[in-house]
Coordinates of C-alpha atoms and ligand atoms in Angstrom, one line a residue:
M1 CA 0.0 0.0 0.0
N2 CA 1.2 3.5 -0.8
M3 CA -0.3 6.4 1.0
N4 CA 1.0 9.5 -0.7
L5 CA 2.1 11.3 2.4
P6 CA 2.2 15.1 2.0
A7 CA 5.8 16.3 1.3
D8 CA 6.2 17.9 4.7
V9 CA 5.1 14.8 6.5
Q10 CA 7.4 12.7 4.4
N11 CA 10.2 15.1 5.1
I12 CA 9.7 15.0 8.9
I13 CA 9.7 11.2 8.9
S14 CA 12.8 11.1 6.7
I15 CA 14.8 13.5 8.9
L16 CA 13.9 11.4 12.0
E17 CA 14.7 8.1 10.2
S18 CA 18.1 9.3 8.9
N19 CA 19.0 10.2 12.4
G20 CA 18.5 6.7 13.6
H21 CA 14.9 7.0 14.9
E22 CA 11.6 5.4 13.8
A23 CA 8.7 7.6 12.7
Y24 CA 5.3 7.0 11.3
A25 CA 2.1 8.8 10.4
V26 CA -0.4 7.5 12.9
G27 CA -4.1 7.5 14.0
G28 CA -6.8 9.5 12.4
C29 CA -4.8 10.5 9.3
V30 CA -4.0 6.9 8.4
R31 CA -7.7 5.9 8.9
D32 CA -8.9 8.8 6.8
C33 CA -6.4 8.1 4.0
I34 CA -7.5 4.5 3.8
L35 CA -11.0 5.7 3.5
G36 CA -10.0 8.0 0.7
K37 CA -10.7 11.1 2.7
N38 CA -8.5 14.1 3.1
P39 CA -7.1 14.1 6.7
H40 CA -7.5 17.5 8.4
D41 CA -4.3 17.0 10.3
W42 CA -1.3 14.7 10.3
D43 CA 0.1 13.2 13.5
I44 CA 3.5 11.6 13.7
T45 CA 4.6 9.0 16.2
T46 CA 8.3 8.4 16.8
S47 CA 10.8 6.6 18.9
A48 CA 12.8 9.8 19.3
L49 CA 12.5 11.6 22.6
P50 CA 11.0 15.1 22.7
E51 CA 14.4 16.7 23.2
Q52 CA 15.8 14.8 20.2
V53 CA 12.9 15.9 18.0
K54 CA 13.5 19.5 19.0
A55 CA 17.1 19.3 18.2
L56 CA 16.4 18.1 14.7
F57 CA 14.0 20.8 13.5
K58 CA 14.5 24.5 13.3
R59 CA 11.0 25.5 14.3
T60 CA 9.2 23.7 17.1
F61 CA 7.1 24.5 20.0
D62 CA 6.1 22.5 23.1
T63 CA 2.5 21.7 22.9
G64 CA 2.2 18.8 25.3
I65 CA 5.8 18.2 26.2
E66 CA 4.8 16.3 29.3
H67 CA 2.9 13.8 27.1
G68 CA 5.8 13.7 24.6
T69 CA 4.2 16.0 22.0
V70 CA 6.3 18.5 20.1
T71 CA 4.7 20.6 17.3
V72 CA 7.0 20.9 14.3
L73 CA 6.3 23.9 12.1
M74 CA 6.8 23.5 8.3
H75 CA 5.6 26.0 5.7
G76 CA 3.3 27.5 8.3
V77 CA 1.6 24.2 9.2
G78 CA 2.0 22.5 12.6
Y79 CA 2.6 18.8 12.8
E80 CA 2.3 17.1 16.1
V81 CA 5.2 14.7 16.7
T82 CA 4.7 12.5 19.7
T83 CA 7.2 10.1 21.3
Y84 CA 6.0 6.4 21.5
R85 CA 4.5 6.1 24.9
V86 CA 2.7 3.8 27.2
D87 CA 0.1 5.3 29.5
G88 CA 0.6 4.5 33.1
K89 CA -2.1 3.4 35.5
Y90 CA -5.4 5.2 35.1
E91 CA -6.6 5.7 38.7
D92 CA -9.4 8.1 38.1
G93 CA -10.9 6.9 34.8
R94 CA -9.8 10.1 33.1
H95 CA -6.1 10.3 32.6
P96 CA -3.0 8.2 33.3
K97 CA -1.1 8.9 36.4
E98 CA 2.0 9.3 34.3
V99 CA 3.1 8.5 30.7
T100 CA 6.2 6.6 30.0
F101 CA 8.1 6.7 26.8
T102 CA 8.9 3.4 25.1
A103 CA 11.0 2.2 22.2
S104 CA 8.2 0.0 20.9
L105 CA 5.7 1.1 18.3
E106 CA 3.5 -1.8 19.3
E107 CA 3.2 -0.5 22.8
D108 CA 2.2 2.9 21.5
L109 CA -0.5 1.5 19.2
K110 CA -1.9 -0.7 22.0
R111 CA -2.8 2.4 24.1
R112 CA -5.0 3.8 21.3
D113 CA -8.7 3.6 21.5
F114 CA -10.1 1.8 18.5
T115 CA -8.6 -0.6 15.9
I116 CA -9.3 1.9 13.1
N117 CA -7.4 4.6 15.0
A118 CA -4.4 2.3 15.9
M119 CA -2.6 2.0 12.6
A120 CA 0.7 3.5 11.6
Y121 CA 2.2 4.1 8.2
N122 CA 5.5 5.1 6.5
D123 CA 6.9 4.5 3.1
T124 CA 9.6 2.1 4.2
K125 CA 7.5 -0.2 6.4
G126 CA 4.1 0.3 4.8
L127 CA 1.0 -0.1 6.9
V128 CA 1.5 -1.3 10.5
D129 CA -1.9 -2.8 11.5
L130 CA -1.6 -5.0 14.5
F131 CA -5.2 -5.2 15.6
G132 CA -7.1 -5.7 12.3
G133 CA -7.9 -2.0 11.8
E134 CA -8.0 -2.2 8.1
A135 CA -10.4 -5.1 8.1
D136 CA -12.6 -3.2 10.6
L137 CA -12.5 -0.1 8.3
E138 CA -13.5 -2.3 5.4
A139 CA -16.4 -3.9 7.4
G140 CA -17.4 -0.6 9.0
I141 CA -16.8 -1.6 12.6
I142 CA -15.8 0.4 15.7
R143 CA -13.9 -2.0 17.9
A144 CA -11.9 -1.3 21.1
V145 CA -8.2 -2.2 21.0
G146 CA -8.0 -5.1 23.5
N147 CA -10.6 -5.6 26.2
P148 CA -13.3 -2.9 26.0
I149 CA -14.2 -3.0 29.7
E150 CA -10.5 -2.4 30.6
R151 CA -10.1 0.3 27.9
F152 CA -13.3 2.2 29.0
T153 CA -12.3 1.9 32.6
E154 CA -9.0 3.6 31.8
D155 CA -10.7 6.5 30.1
A156 CA -14.5 6.8 30.1
L157 CA -14.5 9.3 27.3
R158 CA -13.7 6.5 24.9
M159 CA -17.3 5.4 25.2
L160 CA -18.6 8.6 23.8
R161 CA -15.8 8.6 21.2
A162 CA -17.1 5.2 20.0
L163 CA -20.5 6.7 19.3
R164 CA -18.9 9.8 17.8
F165 CA -16.8 7.8 15.3
S166 CA -19.9 5.6 14.5
A167 CA -21.8 8.8 13.6
Q168 CA -19.0 10.3 11.5
L169 CA -18.2 7.2 9.6
G170 CA -21.7 5.5 9.6
F171 CA -20.1 2.5 11.3
E172 CA -21.6 -0.1 13.7
I173 CA -20.1 -0.6 17.1
E174 CA -18.9 -4.2 17.6
A175 CA -21.1 -6.1 20.1
D176 CA -18.7 -6.5 23.0
T177 CA -17.5 -2.9 22.7
Y178 CA -21.2 -1.7 22.6
Q179 CA -22.1 -3.9 25.6
A180 CA -19.1 -2.4 27.5
V181 CA -20.4 1.1 26.9
C182 CA -23.8 0.1 28.3
D183 CA -22.2 -1.5 31.3
L184 CA -19.9 1.4 32.1
A185 CA -22.1 4.4 31.0
Q186 CA -22.4 5.7 34.5
T187 CA -18.6 6.2 34.7
L188 CA -18.8 9.0 32.1
E189 CA -19.6 11.2 35.1
R190 CA -15.9 11.5 35.8
I191 CA -15.2 13.2 32.5
S192 CA -15.0 16.9 32.2
A193 CA -17.7 18.8 30.4
E194 CA -15.2 20.3 27.9
R195 CA -14.1 16.9 26.7
I196 CA -17.8 15.7 26.4
Q197 CA -18.6 18.9 24.4
V198 CA -15.9 18.2 21.8
E199 CA -17.2 14.7 21.1
M200 CA -20.9 15.8 21.1
V201 CA -20.2 18.6 18.6
K202 CA -18.5 16.2 16.3
L203 CA -21.3 13.7 16.7
V204 CA -24.2 16.2 16.0
T205 CA -22.4 17.8 13.1
S206 CA -21.6 14.5 11.5
E207 CA -23.4 12.8 8.6
H208 CA -25.3 10.6 11.1
P209 CA -26.6 12.9 13.8
E210 CA -29.3 10.2 14.4
R211 CA -26.7 8.2 16.3
I212 CA -27.5 10.4 19.2
R213 CA -30.2 7.8 19.7
Q214 CA -27.5 5.3 20.7
V215 CA -26.0 7.9 23.1
Y216 CA -29.4 7.7 24.8
E217 CA -29.8 3.9 24.4
T218 CA -26.4 3.1 26.0
G219 CA -27.2 5.3 29.0
L220 CA -24.7 8.1 28.3
T221 CA -27.1 11.0 27.8
K222 CA -28.5 10.3 31.2
I223 CA -25.1 11.4 32.7
F224 CA -24.6 14.7 31.0
F225 CA -27.9 15.5 29.2
P226 CA -30.9 13.9 31.1
E227 CA -33.3 16.3 29.4
F228 CA -32.7 14.2 26.3
D229 CA -33.9 11.1 28.1
A230 CA -37.1 13.0 29.1
M231 CA -37.7 13.9 25.4
M232 CA -37.2 10.3 24.3
Q233 CA -39.7 9.2 26.9
C234 CA -42.3 11.9 26.1
D235 CA -45.2 10.9 23.8
Q236 CA -46.8 13.7 21.8
V237 CA -50.4 12.3 21.1
N238 CA -51.2 15.3 19.0
K239 CA -52.4 15.4 15.4
H240 CA -49.4 17.5 14.3
H241 CA -47.0 14.7 15.4
M242 CA -46.3 11.1 14.7
Y243 CA -43.2 10.6 16.9
S244 CA -42.2 11.0 20.5
V245 CA -40.6 14.3 21.2
G246 CA -37.2 12.6 21.1
E247 CA -37.7 10.8 17.8
H248 CA -39.1 14.0 16.3
T249 CA -36.0 15.8 17.5
I250 CA -33.6 13.2 16.0
V251 CA -35.4 13.3 12.6
S252 CA -35.3 17.1 12.6
M253 CA -31.5 17.2 13.3
G254 CA -30.9 15.3 10.1
L255 CA -32.9 17.9 8.2
V256 CA -30.6 20.9 8.8
A257 CA -27.2 21.6 7.4
P258 CA -24.3 20.0 9.4
E259 CA -23.5 23.3 11.2
K260 CA -23.0 23.4 14.9
V261 CA -25.6 26.1 15.8
L262 CA -28.3 24.6 13.6
R263 CA -27.8 21.0 14.8
L264 CA -27.7 22.1 18.4
A265 CA -30.8 24.2 17.9
M266 CA -32.7 21.2 16.5
M267 CA -31.4 19.0 19.3
L268 CA -32.7 21.5 21.9
H269 CA -35.7 23.1 20.2
D270 CA -38.4 21.0 22.0
I271 CA -36.4 20.4 25.2
A272 CA -39.2 21.9 27.4
K273 CA -42.0 19.8 25.9
P274 CA -41.8 17.2 28.6
V275 CA -42.2 19.8 31.4
C276 CA -44.8 21.8 29.5
K277 CA -47.0 18.9 28.6
T278 CA -50.7 19.1 29.4
T279 CA -53.5 16.7 28.2
D280 CA -56.9 18.1 27.2
D281 CA -60.4 16.5 27.5
N282 CA -59.9 14.8 24.2
G283 CA -56.7 13.2 25.3
Q284 CA -54.6 15.4 23.0
N285 CA -51.3 16.7 24.4
H286 CA -50.4 20.4 24.3
F287 CA -47.1 22.1 25.1
K288 CA -47.9 25.7 25.8
M289 CA -45.0 28.1 26.1
H290 CA -42.4 25.4 25.4
P291 CA -40.2 27.6 23.2
V292 CA -39.7 30.3 25.9
K293 CA -39.2 27.7 28.7
G294 CA -37.1 25.8 26.2
A295 CA -34.7 28.7 25.6
D296 CA -34.0 28.7 29.4
M297 CA -33.5 25.0 29.6
A298 CA -31.3 25.0 26.5
R299 CA -29.1 27.6 28.2
T300 CA -28.7 25.4 31.2
V301 CA -27.6 22.5 29.1
L302 CA -25.2 24.5 27.0
R303 CA -23.7 26.1 30.1
R304 CA -23.3 22.7 31.7
L305 CA -21.3 21.6 28.7
K306 CA -19.3 24.8 28.8
F307 CA -20.2 26.1 25.4
D308 CA -19.0 29.6 24.5
N309 CA -21.4 32.5 24.9
D310 CA -21.8 33.2 21.2
T311 CA -22.9 29.6 20.4
T312 CA -25.2 29.6 23.5
D313 CA -26.9 32.8 22.6
R314 CA -27.5 31.9 19.0
V315 CA -28.9 28.5 19.8
C316 CA -31.1 29.8 22.6
N317 CA -32.4 32.5 20.3
L318 CA -33.4 29.9 17.7
V319 CA -35.1 27.7 20.3
K320 CA -37.0 30.7 21.7
N321 CA -38.3 31.7 18.3
H322 CA -38.7 28.4 16.5
D323 CA -42.5 28.3 16.8
D324 CA -43.2 32.0 16.2
R325 CA -45.8 32.4 13.5
P326 CA -47.0 36.0 13.2
E327 CA -49.6 36.8 10.6
I328 CA -47.6 37.6 7.6
N329 CA -47.4 41.3 6.5
E330 CA -44.4 43.5 6.1
R331 CA -44.9 45.2 9.5
N332 CA -45.0 42.0 11.4
V333 CA -42.1 40.4 9.6
R334 CA -40.0 43.5 10.1
R335 CA -40.7 43.2 13.8
M336 CA -39.8 39.6 13.7
I337 CA -36.5 40.3 12.0
I338 CA -35.7 42.8 14.7
R339 CA -36.6 40.4 17.4
V340 CA -34.6 37.5 16.0
G341 CA -31.8 39.5 14.4
Q342 CA -31.3 39.8 10.7
E343 CA -28.2 37.7 10.8
N344 CA -30.1 34.8 12.4
F345 CA -33.2 34.9 10.2
Q346 CA -32.0 32.4 7.6
D347 CA -31.1 30.0 10.4
L348 CA -34.6 30.4 11.8
L349 CA -36.2 29.6 8.4
A350 CA -34.0 26.4 8.3
V351 CA -35.1 25.5 11.8
K352 CA -38.8 26.0 11.0
R353 CA -38.6 23.9 7.9
A354 CA -36.8 21.0 9.6
D355 CA -39.2 21.2 12.5
L356 CA -42.3 20.9 10.3
L357 CA -40.8 18.2 8.0
A358 CA -40.2 16.1 11.1
Q359 CA -43.9 16.4 12.0
S360 CA -46.9 14.4 10.7
M361 CA -48.4 15.2 7.3
Y362 CA -51.2 17.1 9.0
H363 CA -51.4 20.5 7.2
R364 CA -47.9 20.1 5.9
E365 CA -48.5 21.9 2.7
E366 CA -49.9 24.9 4.5
K367 CA -47.1 25.0 7.0
L368 CA -44.5 24.9 4.3
A369 CA -46.3 27.6 2.3
Y370 CA -46.2 29.7 5.4
V371 CA -42.4 29.5 5.8
D372 CA -42.0 30.1 2.0
E373 CA -44.0 33.3 2.3
L374 CA -42.1 34.4 5.4
E375 CA -38.9 34.0 3.4
Q376 CA -40.2 35.9 0.5
V377 CA -41.3 38.8 2.6
F378 CA -38.0 38.7 4.5
N379 CA -36.1 38.9 1.2
S380 CA -38.1 41.8 -0.1
I381 CA -37.6 43.7 3.2
I382 CA -33.9 43.2 2.9
A383 CA -33.8 44.1 -0.8
A384 CA -35.8 47.3 0.0
G385 CA -33.1 48.3 2.6
D386 CA -35.8 49.0 5.2
C387 CA -34.6 50.4 8.5
L388 CA -34.2 47.6 10.9
R389 CA -31.8 49.1 13.5
I390 CA -31.7 52.4 15.2
K391 CA -28.4 53.2 13.6
D392 CA -30.1 52.8 10.2
L393 CA -32.3 55.9 11.0
K394 CA -31.5 59.0 8.9
I395 CA -31.0 61.0 12.0
N396 CA -28.9 60.3 15.1
G397 CA -28.2 61.4 18.7
K398 CA -26.1 64.3 17.5
D399 CA -29.0 65.8 15.5
L400 CA -31.1 65.7 18.7
I401 CA -28.4 67.4 20.8
E402 CA -28.2 70.1 18.2
M403 CA -31.9 70.5 18.5
G404 CA -31.5 71.1 22.2
V405 CA -32.4 67.8 23.7
P406 CA -30.2 67.4 26.8
Q407 CA -27.6 64.6 26.6
G408 CA -28.5 61.4 28.4
Q409 CA -31.4 59.0 28.6
R410 CA -33.9 61.2 26.8
I411 CA -31.9 60.9 23.5
G412 CA -32.3 57.2 23.5
E413 CA -36.0 57.4 24.3
V414 CA -36.7 59.8 21.4
L415 CA -34.7 57.7 18.9
K416 CA -36.5 54.6 20.0
A417 CA -39.9 56.2 19.6
I418 CA -38.9 57.4 16.1
F419 CA -37.5 54.0 15.3
D420 CA -40.8 52.4 16.2
E421 CA -42.7 54.7 13.8
V422 CA -40.2 54.0 11.1
V423 CA -40.4 50.2 11.5
D424 CA -44.1 50.4 10.9
N425 CA -43.7 53.0 8.0
P426 CA -40.3 52.7 6.4
Q427 CA -41.1 55.5 3.9
L428 CA -40.7 57.9 6.9
N429 CA -37.0 57.2 7.0
D430 CA -36.1 60.5 5.4
R431 CA -33.9 63.0 7.1
Q432 CA -36.3 66.0 6.8
I433 CA -39.3 64.0 7.9
L434 CA -37.5 62.6 10.9
L435 CA -36.1 66.0 11.9
D436 CA -39.7 67.4 11.9
M437 CA -40.9 64.4 13.8
A438 CA -38.2 64.9 16.5
K439 CA -39.1 68.6 16.8
N440 CA -42.7 67.7 17.5
M441 CA -41.8 65.1 20.0
I442 CA -39.5 67.3 22.1
K443 CA -41.8 70.3 22.1
Ligands
ATP501 P1 -10.3 13.5 14.2 O1 -10.4 13.2 12.8 O2 -11.6 13.8 14.8 O3 -9.2 14.4 14.6 P2 -8.7 11.4 15.4 O4 -8.8 9.9 15.2 O5 -7.5 12.1 14.8 O6 -10.0 12.0 14.8 P3 -8.1 12.6 17.9 O7 -9.0 12.9 19.0 O8 -7.5 13.8 17.1 O9 -8.9 11.7 16.9 O10 -6.9 11.7 18.4 C1 -5.8 11.3 17.6 C2 -5.5 9.8 17.8 O11 -5.1 9.6 19.2 C3 -6.6 8.8 17.7 O12 -6.7 8.4 16.3 C4 -6.3 7.7 18.6 O13 -5.3 6.9 18.1 C5 -5.6 8.4 19.8 N1 -6.6 8.9 20.8 C6 -7.2 10.0 21.0 N2 -7.9 10.1 22.1 C7 -7.8 8.9 22.7 C8 -8.3 8.4 23.9 N3 -9.1 9.0 24.7 N4 -7.9 7.1 24.2 C9 -7.0 6.4 23.4 N5 -6.5 6.9 22.3 C10 -6.9 8.1 21.9
MG502 MG1 -7.1 14.3 15.1

């Protein structure tokens, strides 16, 4: 097998080899190459010690020197070069007490999580595949290296990684590996929110976001996202729906583009349905106020998983507005754009379409037509350049001050009142008209 390593990777390996060391491309990049995908980064594993690596290359920096990782910079790209290592005893189910360097590639490959991630390659030795990784790639199987119970006991995050790789690759998890996840799910509680977030984002933005169902079925969501379990266990019994809240959520996730904010918004849009559920005299369920309550609950989940503020705000905004359906006219849609934010409106349209396509066929055509019309009116408002922000007004605070309005709160109040008029009547956004309007207001 020839893998066509990029010139820089080839170069790093050659330099290490000609100085008496072993070196291979390893892990994700080897896996992706065999799959015919373009690796997003290249990791190199070597028998050379970190100090020896640093001595051989002009530009390096210490990224994880205590774990044996040195980043070698070539043509502006960083390559992580890591010394062969064995992980010491894992005492807390999270990280090894210490790492020890080793001269054996086999030892280094053994500590890796899955067979498909435990292959190494260089041009001299070809593919080093000690655990049947290539066959598992071929068959589409995620299998722990060695005994899955032991491997997940060492590092509980590997359980979520198994599901993440199955979602990214569309692979099945081998039976013993899957059973071990079910048996040890509770131990995920030892893992930090940050590490869980990384794997969940990769899972939900993958080609198979529906694999979140297995995160639930194995018992993992219960540990960091019990609200999802509640959704899976919440029947809708309502003519608009044909699935449980959880199944509706899963279907809807697959109906938006694989972007973080959109996928998270779908994952969380109905999070409050279980707590907002009421049943009427006809046995139909209703979920009054679930978007507003849902935005609060979504924030709690995203904070728990340590998401950044921008992501959290954008997702919660979509959750809060996902079911807004004002009567469509220009005035209402302008108000809606202002409420949601012009920059979020396309996302909201995508959320609305995914939501209704994951519902029953009841009134589907009408619901789709509504969103289409909303989009048309949005587009025409944007094309017309209507005023949608106070700073789009043809007058500003300086004009008011010149008119004799004292500086301070009053300025903002007058501008806001003028803005409200202009939002309802965009043709008023003319400098002379607004100056006259302001004069009347401050009289
Ligand atoms: P991605 O394409 O998402 O980067 P990857 O396979 O490169 O996938 P990384 O998390 O970047 O995944 O890890 C690089 C390699 O390090 C893996 O392929 C695997 O061999 C090893 N590895 C990473 N995390 C663990 C872990 N928790 N336990 C054991 N081995 C791991
Ligand atoms: Mg990687």
